Short mmCIF file of C-alpha atoms in Angstrom, two decimals:
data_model
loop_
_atom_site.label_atom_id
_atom_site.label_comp_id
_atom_site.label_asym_id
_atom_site.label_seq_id
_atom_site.Cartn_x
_atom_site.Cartn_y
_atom_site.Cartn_z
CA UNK V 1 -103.89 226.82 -7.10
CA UNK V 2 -107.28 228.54 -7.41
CA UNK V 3 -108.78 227.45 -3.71
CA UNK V 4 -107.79 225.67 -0.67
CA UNK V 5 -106.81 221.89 -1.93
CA UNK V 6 -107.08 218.63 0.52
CA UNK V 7 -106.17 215.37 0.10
CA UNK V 8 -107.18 212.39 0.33
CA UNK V 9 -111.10 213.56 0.35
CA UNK V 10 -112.01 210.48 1.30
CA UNK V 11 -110.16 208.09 4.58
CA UNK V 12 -111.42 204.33 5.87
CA UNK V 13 -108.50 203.63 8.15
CA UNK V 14 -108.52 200.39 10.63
CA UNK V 15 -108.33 201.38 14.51
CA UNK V 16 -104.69 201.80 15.20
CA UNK V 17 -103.48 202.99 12.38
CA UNK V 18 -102.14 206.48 11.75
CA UNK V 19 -102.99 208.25 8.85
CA UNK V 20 -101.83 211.73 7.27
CA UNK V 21 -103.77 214.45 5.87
CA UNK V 22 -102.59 217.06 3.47
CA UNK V 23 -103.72 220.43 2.84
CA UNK V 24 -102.42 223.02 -0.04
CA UNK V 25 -103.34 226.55 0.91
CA UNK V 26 -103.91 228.94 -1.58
CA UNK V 27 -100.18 230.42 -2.85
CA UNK V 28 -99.21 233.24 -0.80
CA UNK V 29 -101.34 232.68 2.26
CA UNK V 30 -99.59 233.30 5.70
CA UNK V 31 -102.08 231.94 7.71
CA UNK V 32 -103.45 228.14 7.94
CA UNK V 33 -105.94 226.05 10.09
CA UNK V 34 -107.23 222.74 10.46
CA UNK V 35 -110.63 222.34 11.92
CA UNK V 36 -113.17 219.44 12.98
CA UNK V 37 -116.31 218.69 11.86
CA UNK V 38 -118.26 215.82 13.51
CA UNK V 39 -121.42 214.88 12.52
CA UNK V 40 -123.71 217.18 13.37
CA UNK V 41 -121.69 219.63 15.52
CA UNK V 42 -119.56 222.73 14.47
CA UNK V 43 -115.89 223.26 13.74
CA UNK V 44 -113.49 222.21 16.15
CA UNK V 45 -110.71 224.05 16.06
CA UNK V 46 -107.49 221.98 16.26
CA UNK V 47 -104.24 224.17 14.85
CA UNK V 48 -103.60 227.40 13.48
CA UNK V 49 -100.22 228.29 11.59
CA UNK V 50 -99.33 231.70 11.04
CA UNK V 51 -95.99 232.50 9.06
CA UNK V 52 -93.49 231.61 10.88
CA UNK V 53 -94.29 232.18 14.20
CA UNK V 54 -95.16 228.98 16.16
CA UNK V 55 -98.01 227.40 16.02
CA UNK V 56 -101.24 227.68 17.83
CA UNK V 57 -101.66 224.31 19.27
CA UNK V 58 -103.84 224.64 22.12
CA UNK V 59 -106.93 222.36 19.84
CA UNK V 60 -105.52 219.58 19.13
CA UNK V 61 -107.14 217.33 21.70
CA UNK V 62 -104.33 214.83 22.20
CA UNK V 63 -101.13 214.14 21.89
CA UNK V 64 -101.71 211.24 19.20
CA UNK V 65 -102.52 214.88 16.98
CA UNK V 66 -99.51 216.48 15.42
CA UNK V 67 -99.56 218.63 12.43
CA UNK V 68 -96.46 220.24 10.05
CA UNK V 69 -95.98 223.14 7.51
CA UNK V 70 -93.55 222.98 5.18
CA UNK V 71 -91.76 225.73 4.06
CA UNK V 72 -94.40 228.02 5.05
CA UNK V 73 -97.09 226.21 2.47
CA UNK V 74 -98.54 222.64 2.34
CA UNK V 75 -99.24 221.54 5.44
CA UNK V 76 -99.86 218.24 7.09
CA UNK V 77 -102.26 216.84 9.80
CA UNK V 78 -101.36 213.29 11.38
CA UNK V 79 -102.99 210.87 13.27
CA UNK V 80 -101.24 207.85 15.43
CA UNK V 81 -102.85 205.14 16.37
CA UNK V 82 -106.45 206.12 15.01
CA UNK V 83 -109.70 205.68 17.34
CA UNK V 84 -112.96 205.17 15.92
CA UNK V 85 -114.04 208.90 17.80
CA UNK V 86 -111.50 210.62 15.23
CA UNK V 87 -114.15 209.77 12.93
CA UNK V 88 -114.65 213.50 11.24
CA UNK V 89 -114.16 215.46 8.34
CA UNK V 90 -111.20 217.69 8.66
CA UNK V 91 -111.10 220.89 7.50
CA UNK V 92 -108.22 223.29 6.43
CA UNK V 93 -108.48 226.81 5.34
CA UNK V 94 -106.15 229.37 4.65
CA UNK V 95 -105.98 233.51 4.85
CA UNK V 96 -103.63 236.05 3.69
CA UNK V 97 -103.16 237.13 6.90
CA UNK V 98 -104.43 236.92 10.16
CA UNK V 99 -108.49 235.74 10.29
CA UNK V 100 -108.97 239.04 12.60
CA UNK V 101 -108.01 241.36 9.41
CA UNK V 102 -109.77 238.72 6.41
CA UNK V 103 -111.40 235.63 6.04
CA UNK V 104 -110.39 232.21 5.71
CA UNK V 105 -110.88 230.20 2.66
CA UNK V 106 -111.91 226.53 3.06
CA UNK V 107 -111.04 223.09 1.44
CA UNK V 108 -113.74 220.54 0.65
CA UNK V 109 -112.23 218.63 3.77
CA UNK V 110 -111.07 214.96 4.12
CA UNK V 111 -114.00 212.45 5.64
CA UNK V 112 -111.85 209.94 7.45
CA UNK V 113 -113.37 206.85 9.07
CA UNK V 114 -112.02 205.15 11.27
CA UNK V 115 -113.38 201.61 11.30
CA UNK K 1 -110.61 233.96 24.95
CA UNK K 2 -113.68 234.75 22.55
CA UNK K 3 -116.92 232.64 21.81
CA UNK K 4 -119.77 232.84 20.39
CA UNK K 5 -123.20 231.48 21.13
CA UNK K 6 -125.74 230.48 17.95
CA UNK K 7 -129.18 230.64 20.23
CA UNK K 8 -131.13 228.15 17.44
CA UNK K 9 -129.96 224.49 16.30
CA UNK K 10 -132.51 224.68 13.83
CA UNK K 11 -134.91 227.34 12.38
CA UNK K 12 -137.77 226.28 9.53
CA UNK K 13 -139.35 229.41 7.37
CA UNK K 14 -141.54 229.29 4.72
CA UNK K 15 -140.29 230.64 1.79
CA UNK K 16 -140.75 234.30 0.76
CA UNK K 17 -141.18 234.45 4.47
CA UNK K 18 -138.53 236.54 6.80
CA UNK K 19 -134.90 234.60 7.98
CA UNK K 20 -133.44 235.68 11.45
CA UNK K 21 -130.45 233.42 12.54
CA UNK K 22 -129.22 234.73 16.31
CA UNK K 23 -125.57 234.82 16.84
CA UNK K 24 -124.14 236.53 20.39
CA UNK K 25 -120.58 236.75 21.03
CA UNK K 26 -118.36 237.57 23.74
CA UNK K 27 -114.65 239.28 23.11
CA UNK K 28 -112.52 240.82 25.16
CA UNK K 29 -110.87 242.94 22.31
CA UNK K 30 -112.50 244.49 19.23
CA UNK K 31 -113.85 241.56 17.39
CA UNK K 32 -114.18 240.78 13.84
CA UNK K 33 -117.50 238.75 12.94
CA UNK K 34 -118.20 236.74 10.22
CA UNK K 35 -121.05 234.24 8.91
CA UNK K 36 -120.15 231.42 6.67
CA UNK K 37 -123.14 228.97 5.20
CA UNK K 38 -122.36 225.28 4.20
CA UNK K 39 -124.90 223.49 2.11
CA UNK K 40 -124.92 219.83 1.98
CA UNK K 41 -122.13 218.04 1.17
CA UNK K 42 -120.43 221.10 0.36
CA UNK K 43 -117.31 222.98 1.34
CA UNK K 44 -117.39 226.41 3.60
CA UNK K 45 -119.15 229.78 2.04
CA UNK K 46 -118.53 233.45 3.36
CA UNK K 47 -121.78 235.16 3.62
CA UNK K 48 -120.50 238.24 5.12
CA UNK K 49 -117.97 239.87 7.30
CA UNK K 50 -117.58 242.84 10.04
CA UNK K 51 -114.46 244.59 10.86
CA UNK K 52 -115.45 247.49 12.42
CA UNK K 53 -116.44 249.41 9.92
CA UNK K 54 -120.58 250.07 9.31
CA UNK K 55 -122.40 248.22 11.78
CA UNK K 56 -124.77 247.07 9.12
CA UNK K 57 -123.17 244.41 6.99
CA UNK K 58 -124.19 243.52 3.15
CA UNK K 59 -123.36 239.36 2.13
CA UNK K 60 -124.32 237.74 -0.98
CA UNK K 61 -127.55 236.05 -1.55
CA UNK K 62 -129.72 238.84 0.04
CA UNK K 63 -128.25 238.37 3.32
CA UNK K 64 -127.36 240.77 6.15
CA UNK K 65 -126.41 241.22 9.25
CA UNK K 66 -126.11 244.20 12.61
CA UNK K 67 -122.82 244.17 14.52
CA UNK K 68 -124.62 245.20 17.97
CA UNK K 69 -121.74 245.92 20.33
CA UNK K 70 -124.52 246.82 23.11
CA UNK K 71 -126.30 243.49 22.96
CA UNK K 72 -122.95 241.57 21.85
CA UNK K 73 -125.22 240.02 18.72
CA UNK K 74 -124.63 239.62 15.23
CA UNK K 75 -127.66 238.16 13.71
CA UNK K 76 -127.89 237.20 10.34
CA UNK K 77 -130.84 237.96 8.30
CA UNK K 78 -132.31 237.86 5.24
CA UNK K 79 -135.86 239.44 3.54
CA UNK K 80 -137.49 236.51 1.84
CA UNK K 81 -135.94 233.07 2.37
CA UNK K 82 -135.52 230.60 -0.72
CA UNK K 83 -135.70 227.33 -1.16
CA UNK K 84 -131.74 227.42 -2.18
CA UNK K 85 -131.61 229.48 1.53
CA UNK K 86 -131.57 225.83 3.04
CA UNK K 87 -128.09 224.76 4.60
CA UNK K 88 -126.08 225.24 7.90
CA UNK K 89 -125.22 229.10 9.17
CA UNK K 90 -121.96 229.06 11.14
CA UNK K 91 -121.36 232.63 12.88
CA UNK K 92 -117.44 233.13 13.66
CA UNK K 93 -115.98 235.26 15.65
CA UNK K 94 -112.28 236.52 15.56
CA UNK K 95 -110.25 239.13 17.70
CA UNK K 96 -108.43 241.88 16.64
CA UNK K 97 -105.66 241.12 18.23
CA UNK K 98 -104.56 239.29 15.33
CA UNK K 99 -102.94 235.74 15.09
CA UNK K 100 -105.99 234.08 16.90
CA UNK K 101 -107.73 231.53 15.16
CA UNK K 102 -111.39 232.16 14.15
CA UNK K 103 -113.92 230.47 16.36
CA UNK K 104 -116.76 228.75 15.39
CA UNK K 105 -120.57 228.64 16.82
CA UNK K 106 -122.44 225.47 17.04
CA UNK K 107 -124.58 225.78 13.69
CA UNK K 108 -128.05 226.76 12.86
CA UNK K 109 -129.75 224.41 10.65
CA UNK K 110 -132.05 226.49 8.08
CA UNK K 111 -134.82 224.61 6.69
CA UNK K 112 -137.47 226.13 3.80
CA UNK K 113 -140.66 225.15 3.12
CA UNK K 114 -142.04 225.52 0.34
#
């Protein structure tokens, strides 16, 4: 696609509940991320994919956080058991390679609340 | 590991009046530096980028910023602020190194008045 796509853009989950968010780089990006964005504060970092080399996964701040890439392209960010402070928007962005060399391209992020 | 420090939460200019958003960073490689802006309710911008080439980097909108490797700053600035200057200024920093994610500052809030 043209730009960084995520999905839903919009999240009201119940407490408890796990919920999935997906993110479509743009086509022929080796590099992925998923940030946080909490009201008011800056991005989080939470996971970082880079071809197929393991992932970074020293963000994600517990282990109710996991996240997946699929065949080195859409990837996926889920919650378990949702808590009202995983109230965010959560960001993905993608690069052609790693963010040292270029820089990342962003999605309009996912607003999930947790209620 | 690299950070990077925004010194203002929030700076308000006049417009046509002078922008200077502080950034300092701290790497222990060669970093790369970026600035992206975010205006409400909107997605992440690049405003410019600095990978060791001229210290002295061009963005869009008017917008520039020093790599300072003495002083470990990157401030962003820009001429004459406009009222469509008003958003949130997020300096990054990265590392050479490669496969490091980018790291994000805190935010400066840029108000305009008219």
């Amino acid at each position: 696609g043209a730009g960084v796509s995520q999905s839903p853009s919009n999240k009201v989950t119940e407490k408890g509940k796990d919920v999935e968010l997906r993110c479509d780089p743009i086509s022929g990006h080796t590099a992925l991320y998923w940030y946080r964005q909490s009201l008011g504060q800056g991005l989080e970092f939470l996971i970082y994919f880079q071809g197929n080399s393991a992932p970074d996964k020293s963000g994600l701040p517990s282990d109710r956080f996991s996240a997946e890439r699929t065949g080195g392209s859409v990837s996926t960010l889920t919650i378990q058991r949702t808590q009202q402070e995983d109230s965010a928007v959560y960001l993905c962005a993608s690069s052609p390679t790693s963010a040292g060399v270029t820089e990342a391209f962003f999605g309009q992020g996912t607003r999930l609340t947790v209620v | 590991a690299q950070s990077v420090t925004q010194l203002d939460s929030h700076v308000s200019v006049s417009e046509g009046t002078p922008v200077l958003l502080r950034c300092n960073y701290s790497s222990s490689y060669s970093p790369s530096l970026f600035w992206y802006v975010q205006h409400p309710n909107k997605g992440l911008q690049l405003l410019l980028k600095y990978t060791s080439a001229a210290t002295l980097v061009k963005g869009i909108n008017g917008f520039e910023a020093e790599f300072k490797k003495s002083e470990t700053s990157f401030h962003l600035t820009k001429p004459s602020a406009h009222m469509s200057d008003a958003a949130e200024y997020f300096c990054v920093v990265s590392e050479w190194r490669g496969n490091t994610p980018l790291v994000f500052g805190k935010g400066t809030r840029l108000s305009v008045i008219a």
